[in-house]
mmCIF file of C-alpha atoms in Angstrom:
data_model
loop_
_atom_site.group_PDB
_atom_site.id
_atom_site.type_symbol
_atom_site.label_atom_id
_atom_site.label_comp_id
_atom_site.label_asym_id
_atom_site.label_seq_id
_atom_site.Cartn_x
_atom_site.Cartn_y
_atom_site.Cartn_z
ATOM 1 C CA UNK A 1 91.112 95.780 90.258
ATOM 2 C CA UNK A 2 94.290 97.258 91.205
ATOM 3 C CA UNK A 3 97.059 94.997 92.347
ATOM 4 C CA UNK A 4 99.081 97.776 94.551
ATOM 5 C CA UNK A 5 97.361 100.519 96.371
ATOM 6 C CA UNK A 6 99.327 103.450 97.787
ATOM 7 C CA UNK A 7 98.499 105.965 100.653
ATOM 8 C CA UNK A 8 98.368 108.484 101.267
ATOM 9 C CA UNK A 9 98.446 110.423 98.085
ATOM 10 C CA UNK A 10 100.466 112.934 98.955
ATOM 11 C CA UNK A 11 101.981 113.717 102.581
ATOM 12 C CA UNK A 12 103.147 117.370 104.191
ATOM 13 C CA UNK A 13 106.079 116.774 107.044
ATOM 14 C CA UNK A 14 107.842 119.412 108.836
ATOM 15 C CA UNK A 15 111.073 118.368 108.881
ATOM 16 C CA UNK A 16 112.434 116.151 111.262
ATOM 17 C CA UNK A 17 108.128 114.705 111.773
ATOM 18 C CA UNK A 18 108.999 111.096 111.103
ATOM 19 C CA UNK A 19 106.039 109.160 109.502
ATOM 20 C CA UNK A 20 105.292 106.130 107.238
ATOM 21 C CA UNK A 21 104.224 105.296 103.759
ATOM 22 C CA UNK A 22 102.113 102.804 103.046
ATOM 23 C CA UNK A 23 101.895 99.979 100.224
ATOM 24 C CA UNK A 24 99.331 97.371 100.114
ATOM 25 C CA UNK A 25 99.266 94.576 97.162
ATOM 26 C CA UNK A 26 96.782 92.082 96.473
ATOM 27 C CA UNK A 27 98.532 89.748 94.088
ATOM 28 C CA UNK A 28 99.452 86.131 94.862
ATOM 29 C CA UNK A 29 102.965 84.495 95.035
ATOM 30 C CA UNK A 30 105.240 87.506 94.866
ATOM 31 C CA UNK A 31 108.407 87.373 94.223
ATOM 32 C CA UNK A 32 109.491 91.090 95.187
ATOM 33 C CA UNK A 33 108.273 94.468 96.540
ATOM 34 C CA UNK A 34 110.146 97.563 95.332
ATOM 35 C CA UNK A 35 110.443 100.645 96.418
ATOM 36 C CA UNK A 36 111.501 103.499 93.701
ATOM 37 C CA UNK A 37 111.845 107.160 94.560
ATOM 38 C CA UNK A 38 110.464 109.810 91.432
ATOM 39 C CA UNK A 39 111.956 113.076 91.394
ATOM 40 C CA UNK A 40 109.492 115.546 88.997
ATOM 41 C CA UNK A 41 110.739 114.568 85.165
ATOM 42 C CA UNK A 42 112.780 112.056 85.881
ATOM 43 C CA UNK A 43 113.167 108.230 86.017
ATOM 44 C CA UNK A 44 112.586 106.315 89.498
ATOM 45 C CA UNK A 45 115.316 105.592 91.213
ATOM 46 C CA UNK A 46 115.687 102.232 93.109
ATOM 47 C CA UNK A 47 115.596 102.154 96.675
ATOM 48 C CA UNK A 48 114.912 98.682 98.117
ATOM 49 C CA UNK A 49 113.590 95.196 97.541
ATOM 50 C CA UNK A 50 111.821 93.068 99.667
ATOM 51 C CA UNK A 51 111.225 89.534 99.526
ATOM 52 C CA UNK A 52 109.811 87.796 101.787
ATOM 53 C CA UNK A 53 107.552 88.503 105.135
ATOM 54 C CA UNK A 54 109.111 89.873 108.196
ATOM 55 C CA UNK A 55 111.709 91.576 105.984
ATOM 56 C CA UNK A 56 113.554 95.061 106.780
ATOM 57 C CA UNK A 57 116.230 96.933 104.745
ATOM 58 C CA UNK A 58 117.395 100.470 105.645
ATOM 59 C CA UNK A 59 118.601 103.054 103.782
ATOM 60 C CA UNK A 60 120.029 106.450 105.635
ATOM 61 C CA UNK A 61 116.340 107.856 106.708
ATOM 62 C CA UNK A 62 114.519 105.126 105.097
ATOM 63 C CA UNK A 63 113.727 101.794 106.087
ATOM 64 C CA UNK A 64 111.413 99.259 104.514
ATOM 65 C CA UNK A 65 109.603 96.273 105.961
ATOM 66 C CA UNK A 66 107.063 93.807 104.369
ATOM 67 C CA UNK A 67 103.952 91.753 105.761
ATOM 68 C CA UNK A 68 102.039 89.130 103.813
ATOM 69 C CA UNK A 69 99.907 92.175 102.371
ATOM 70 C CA UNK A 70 101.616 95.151 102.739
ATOM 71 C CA UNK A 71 105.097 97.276 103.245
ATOM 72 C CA UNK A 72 105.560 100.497 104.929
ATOM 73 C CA UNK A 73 108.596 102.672 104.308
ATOM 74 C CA UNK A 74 109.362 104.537 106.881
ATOM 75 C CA UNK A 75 110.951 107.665 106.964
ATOM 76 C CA UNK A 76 112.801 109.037 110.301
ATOM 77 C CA UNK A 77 113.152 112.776 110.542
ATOM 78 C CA UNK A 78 113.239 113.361 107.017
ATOM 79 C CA UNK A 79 114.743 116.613 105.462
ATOM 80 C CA UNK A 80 113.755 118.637 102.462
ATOM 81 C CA UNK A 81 115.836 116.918 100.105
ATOM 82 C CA UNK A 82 113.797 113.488 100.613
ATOM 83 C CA UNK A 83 110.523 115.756 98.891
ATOM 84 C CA UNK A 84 109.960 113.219 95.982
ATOM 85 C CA UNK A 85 106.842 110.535 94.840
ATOM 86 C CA UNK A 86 107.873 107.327 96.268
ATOM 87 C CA UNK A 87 106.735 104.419 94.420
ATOM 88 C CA UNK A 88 106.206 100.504 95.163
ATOM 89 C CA UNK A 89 106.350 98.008 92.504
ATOM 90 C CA UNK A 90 105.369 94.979 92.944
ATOM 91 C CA UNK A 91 106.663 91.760 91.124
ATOM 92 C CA UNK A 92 104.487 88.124 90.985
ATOM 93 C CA UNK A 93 104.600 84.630 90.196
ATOM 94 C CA UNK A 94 101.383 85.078 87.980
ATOM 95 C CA UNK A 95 102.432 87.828 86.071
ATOM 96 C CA UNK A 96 106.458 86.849 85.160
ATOM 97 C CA UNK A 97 108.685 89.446 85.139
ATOM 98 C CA UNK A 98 106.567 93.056 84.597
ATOM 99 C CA UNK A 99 106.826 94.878 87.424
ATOM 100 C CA UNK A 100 103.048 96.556 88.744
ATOM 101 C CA UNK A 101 103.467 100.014 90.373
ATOM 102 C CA UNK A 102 101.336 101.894 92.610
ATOM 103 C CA UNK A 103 100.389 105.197 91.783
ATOM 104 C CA UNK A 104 102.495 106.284 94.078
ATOM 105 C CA UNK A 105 102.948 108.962 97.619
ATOM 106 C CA UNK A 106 103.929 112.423 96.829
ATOM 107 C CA UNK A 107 105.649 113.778 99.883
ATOM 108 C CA UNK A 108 107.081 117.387 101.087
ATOM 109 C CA UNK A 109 109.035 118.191 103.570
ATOM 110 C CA UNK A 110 108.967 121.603 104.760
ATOM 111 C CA UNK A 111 112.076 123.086 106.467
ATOM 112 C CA UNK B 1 127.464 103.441 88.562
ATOM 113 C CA UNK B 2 126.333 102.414 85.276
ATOM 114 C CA UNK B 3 122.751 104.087 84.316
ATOM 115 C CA UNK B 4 120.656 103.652 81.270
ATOM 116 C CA UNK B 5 120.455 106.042 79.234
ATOM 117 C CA UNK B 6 117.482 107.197 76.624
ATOM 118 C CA UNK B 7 117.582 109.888 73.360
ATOM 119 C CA UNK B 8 115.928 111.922 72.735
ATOM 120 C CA UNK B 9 115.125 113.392 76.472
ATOM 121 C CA UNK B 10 111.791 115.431 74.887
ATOM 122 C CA UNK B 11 110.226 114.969 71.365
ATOM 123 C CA UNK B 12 107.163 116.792 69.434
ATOM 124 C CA UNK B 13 105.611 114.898 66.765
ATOM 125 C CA UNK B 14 102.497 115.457 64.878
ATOM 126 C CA UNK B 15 99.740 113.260 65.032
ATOM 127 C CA UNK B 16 100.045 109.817 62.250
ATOM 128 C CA UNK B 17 104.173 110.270 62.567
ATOM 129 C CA UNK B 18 106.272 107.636 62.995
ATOM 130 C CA UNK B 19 109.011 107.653 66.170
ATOM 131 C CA UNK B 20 111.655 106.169 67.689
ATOM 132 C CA UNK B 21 112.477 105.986 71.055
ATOM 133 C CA UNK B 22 116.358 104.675 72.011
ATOM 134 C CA UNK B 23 117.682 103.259 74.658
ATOM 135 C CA UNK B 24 121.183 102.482 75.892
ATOM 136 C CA UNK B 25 120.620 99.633 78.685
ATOM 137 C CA UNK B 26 123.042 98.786 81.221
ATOM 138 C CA UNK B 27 125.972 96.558 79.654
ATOM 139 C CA UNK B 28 125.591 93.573 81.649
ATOM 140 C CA UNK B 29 122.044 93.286 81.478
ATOM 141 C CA UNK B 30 119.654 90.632 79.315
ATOM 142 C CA UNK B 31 116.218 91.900 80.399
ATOM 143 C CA UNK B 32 115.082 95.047 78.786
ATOM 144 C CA UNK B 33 111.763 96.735 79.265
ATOM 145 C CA UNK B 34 109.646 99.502 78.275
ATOM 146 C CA UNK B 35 107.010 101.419 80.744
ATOM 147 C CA UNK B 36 105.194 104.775 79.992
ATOM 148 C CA UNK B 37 103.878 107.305 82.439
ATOM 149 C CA UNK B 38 101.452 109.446 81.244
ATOM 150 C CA UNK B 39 101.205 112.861 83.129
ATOM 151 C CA UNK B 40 99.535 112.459 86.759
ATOM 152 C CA UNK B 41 99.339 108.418 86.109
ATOM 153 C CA UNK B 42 100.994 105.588 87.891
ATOM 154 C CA UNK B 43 103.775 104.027 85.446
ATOM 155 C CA UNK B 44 102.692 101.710 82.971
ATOM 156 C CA UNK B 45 104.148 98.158 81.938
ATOM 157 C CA UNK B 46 104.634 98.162 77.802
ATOM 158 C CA UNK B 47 106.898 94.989 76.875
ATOM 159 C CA UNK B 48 109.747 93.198 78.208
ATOM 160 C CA UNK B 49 112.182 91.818 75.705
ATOM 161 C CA UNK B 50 114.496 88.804 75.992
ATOM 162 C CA UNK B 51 117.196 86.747 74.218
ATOM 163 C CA UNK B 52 116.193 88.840 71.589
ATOM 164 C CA UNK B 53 112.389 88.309 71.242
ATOM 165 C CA UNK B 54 108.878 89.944 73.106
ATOM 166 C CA UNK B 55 108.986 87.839 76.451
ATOM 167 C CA UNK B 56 105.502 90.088 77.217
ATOM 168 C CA UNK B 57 103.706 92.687 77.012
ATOM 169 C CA UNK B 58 100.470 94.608 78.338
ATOM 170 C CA UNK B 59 97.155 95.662 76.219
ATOM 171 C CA UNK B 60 98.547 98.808 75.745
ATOM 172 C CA UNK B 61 101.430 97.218 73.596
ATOM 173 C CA UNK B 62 99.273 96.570 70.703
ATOM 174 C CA UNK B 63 100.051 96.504 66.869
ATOM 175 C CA UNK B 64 101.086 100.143 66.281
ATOM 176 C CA UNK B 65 104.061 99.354 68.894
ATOM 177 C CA UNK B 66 107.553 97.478 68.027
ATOM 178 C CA UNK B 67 110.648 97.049 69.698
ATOM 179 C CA UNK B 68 113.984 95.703 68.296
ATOM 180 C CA UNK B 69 117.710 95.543 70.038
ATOM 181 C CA UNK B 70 119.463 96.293 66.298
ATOM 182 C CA UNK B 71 123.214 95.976 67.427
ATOM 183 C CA UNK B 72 124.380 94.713 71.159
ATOM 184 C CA UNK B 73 123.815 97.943 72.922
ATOM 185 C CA UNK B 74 120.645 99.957 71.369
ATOM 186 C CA UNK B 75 117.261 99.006 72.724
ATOM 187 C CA UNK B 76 114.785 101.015 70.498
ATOM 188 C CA UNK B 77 110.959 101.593 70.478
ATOM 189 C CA UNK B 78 108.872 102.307 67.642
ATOM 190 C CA UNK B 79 105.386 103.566 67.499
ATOM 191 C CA UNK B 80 104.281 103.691 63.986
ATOM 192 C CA UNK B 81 101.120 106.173 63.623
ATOM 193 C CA UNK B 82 101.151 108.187 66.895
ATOM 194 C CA UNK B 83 98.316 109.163 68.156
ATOM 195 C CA UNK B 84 97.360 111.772 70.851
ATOM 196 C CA UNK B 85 96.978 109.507 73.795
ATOM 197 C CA UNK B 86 100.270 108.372 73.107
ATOM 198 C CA UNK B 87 101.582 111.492 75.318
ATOM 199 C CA UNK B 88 103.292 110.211 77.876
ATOM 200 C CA UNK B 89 106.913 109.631 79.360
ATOM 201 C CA UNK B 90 108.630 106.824 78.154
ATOM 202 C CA UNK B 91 110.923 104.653 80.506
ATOM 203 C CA UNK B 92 113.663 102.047 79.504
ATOM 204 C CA UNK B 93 114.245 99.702 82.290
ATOM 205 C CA UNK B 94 116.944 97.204 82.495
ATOM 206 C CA UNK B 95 117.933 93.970 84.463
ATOM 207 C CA UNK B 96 120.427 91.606 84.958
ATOM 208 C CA UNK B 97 117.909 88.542 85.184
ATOM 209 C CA UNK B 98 114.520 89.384 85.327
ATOM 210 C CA UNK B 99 114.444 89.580 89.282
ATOM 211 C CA UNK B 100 117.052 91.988 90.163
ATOM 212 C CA UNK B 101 116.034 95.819 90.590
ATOM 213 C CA UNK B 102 114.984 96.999 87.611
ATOM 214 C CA UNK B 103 117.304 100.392 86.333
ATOM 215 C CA UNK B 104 115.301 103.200 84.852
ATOM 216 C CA UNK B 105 116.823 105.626 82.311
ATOM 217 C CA UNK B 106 115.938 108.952 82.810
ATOM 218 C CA UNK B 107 113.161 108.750 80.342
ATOM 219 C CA UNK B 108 111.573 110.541 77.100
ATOM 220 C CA UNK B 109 109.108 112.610 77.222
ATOM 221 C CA UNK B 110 107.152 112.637 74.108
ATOM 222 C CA UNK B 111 104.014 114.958 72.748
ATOM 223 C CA UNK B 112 101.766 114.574 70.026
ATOM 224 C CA UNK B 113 99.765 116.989 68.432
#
């Protein structure tokens, strides 16, 4: 069973049409939530880490938050240059320090 | 900002061949890792390495895989028959303590015929 499910797959914004990406994880005592951005050929690139429940950290257009079974990352009128696969990793108590990633949100913004 | 880095950025090798994979982790960090991604898949957990030894590793780290950290700054990976499923990207990771953000490197992309 996967441990982190992303959606939607992929995602088509004009720019500027804010929306949200979705993460939802299913494994028990976590100990972080990251969020990576994937350019095509490349390595991800670390955006955020969350922690703990009610938690928010923002980034220029981006901003994060975490519940007790999910985080959205939300992007507010987002420009071409933010096209990319965002991924979420997840890390647990259960599984020490390997990192579980989600198959990730490929989104495109069209000028 | 120091990055990992990984050689070779691309290698071809045929089918039984042996390869090695470096890795240049960032300088400060103890935790080492290696992930694959193979084409249209999510990325893949291989082995994390500590104080010199496997701290774990997945089922796809099985006997055909080795890693070793020969001098204080290379982090290699060795696959010792390749075989075609083996195609993938190959990620280094680093971290200062095993909770921290993980780094990437920019990864190696590696094909077998």
């Amino acid at each position: 069973e996967d441990q982190v499910t992303q959606s939607p797959e992929a995602l088509r914004l004009q720019e500027g049409e804010s929306s949200s990406l979705n993460c939802s994880y299913t494994v028990s005592g976590l100990r972080g939530l990251f969020w990576y951005r994937q350019d095509p050929g490349k390595g991800p690139e670390f955006l955020f880490t969350l922690y703990s429940a009610g938690e928010e950290k923002e980034k220029e257009r981006l901003k994060a938050t975490l519940t007790k079974k999910e985080s959205f990352l939300h992007i507010t009128a987002p420009k071409p240059e933010d096209s990319a696969t965002y991924l979420c990793a997840v890390q647990a108590a259960d599984t020490g320090n390997q990192f579980y990633f989600g198959t990730g949100t490929s989104l495109t913004v069209i000028p | 900002e120091p990055e990992v880095t990984q050689t070779p950025s691309h290698q071809v090798t045929q089918m039984g061949q042996e390869v090695i994979l470096r890795c240049v982790p960032i300088s400060n960090h103890l935790y080492f890792y290696w992930y694959r991604q193979i084409l249209g898949q999510k990325v893949e957990f291989l082995v994390s390495f500590y104080n010199n030894e496997i701290s774990e590793k997945s089922e796809i780290f099985d006997d055909q895989f080795s890693v070793e950290r020969p001098d204080g700054s290379n982090f290699t990976l060795k696959i010792r028959s390749t075989k075609l499923e083996d195609s993938a990207m190959y990620f280094c990771a680093s971290s200062e303590d095993g909770s921290n953000p993980v780094g990437f490197g920019p990864g190696t992309r590696l094909l077998v015929l």
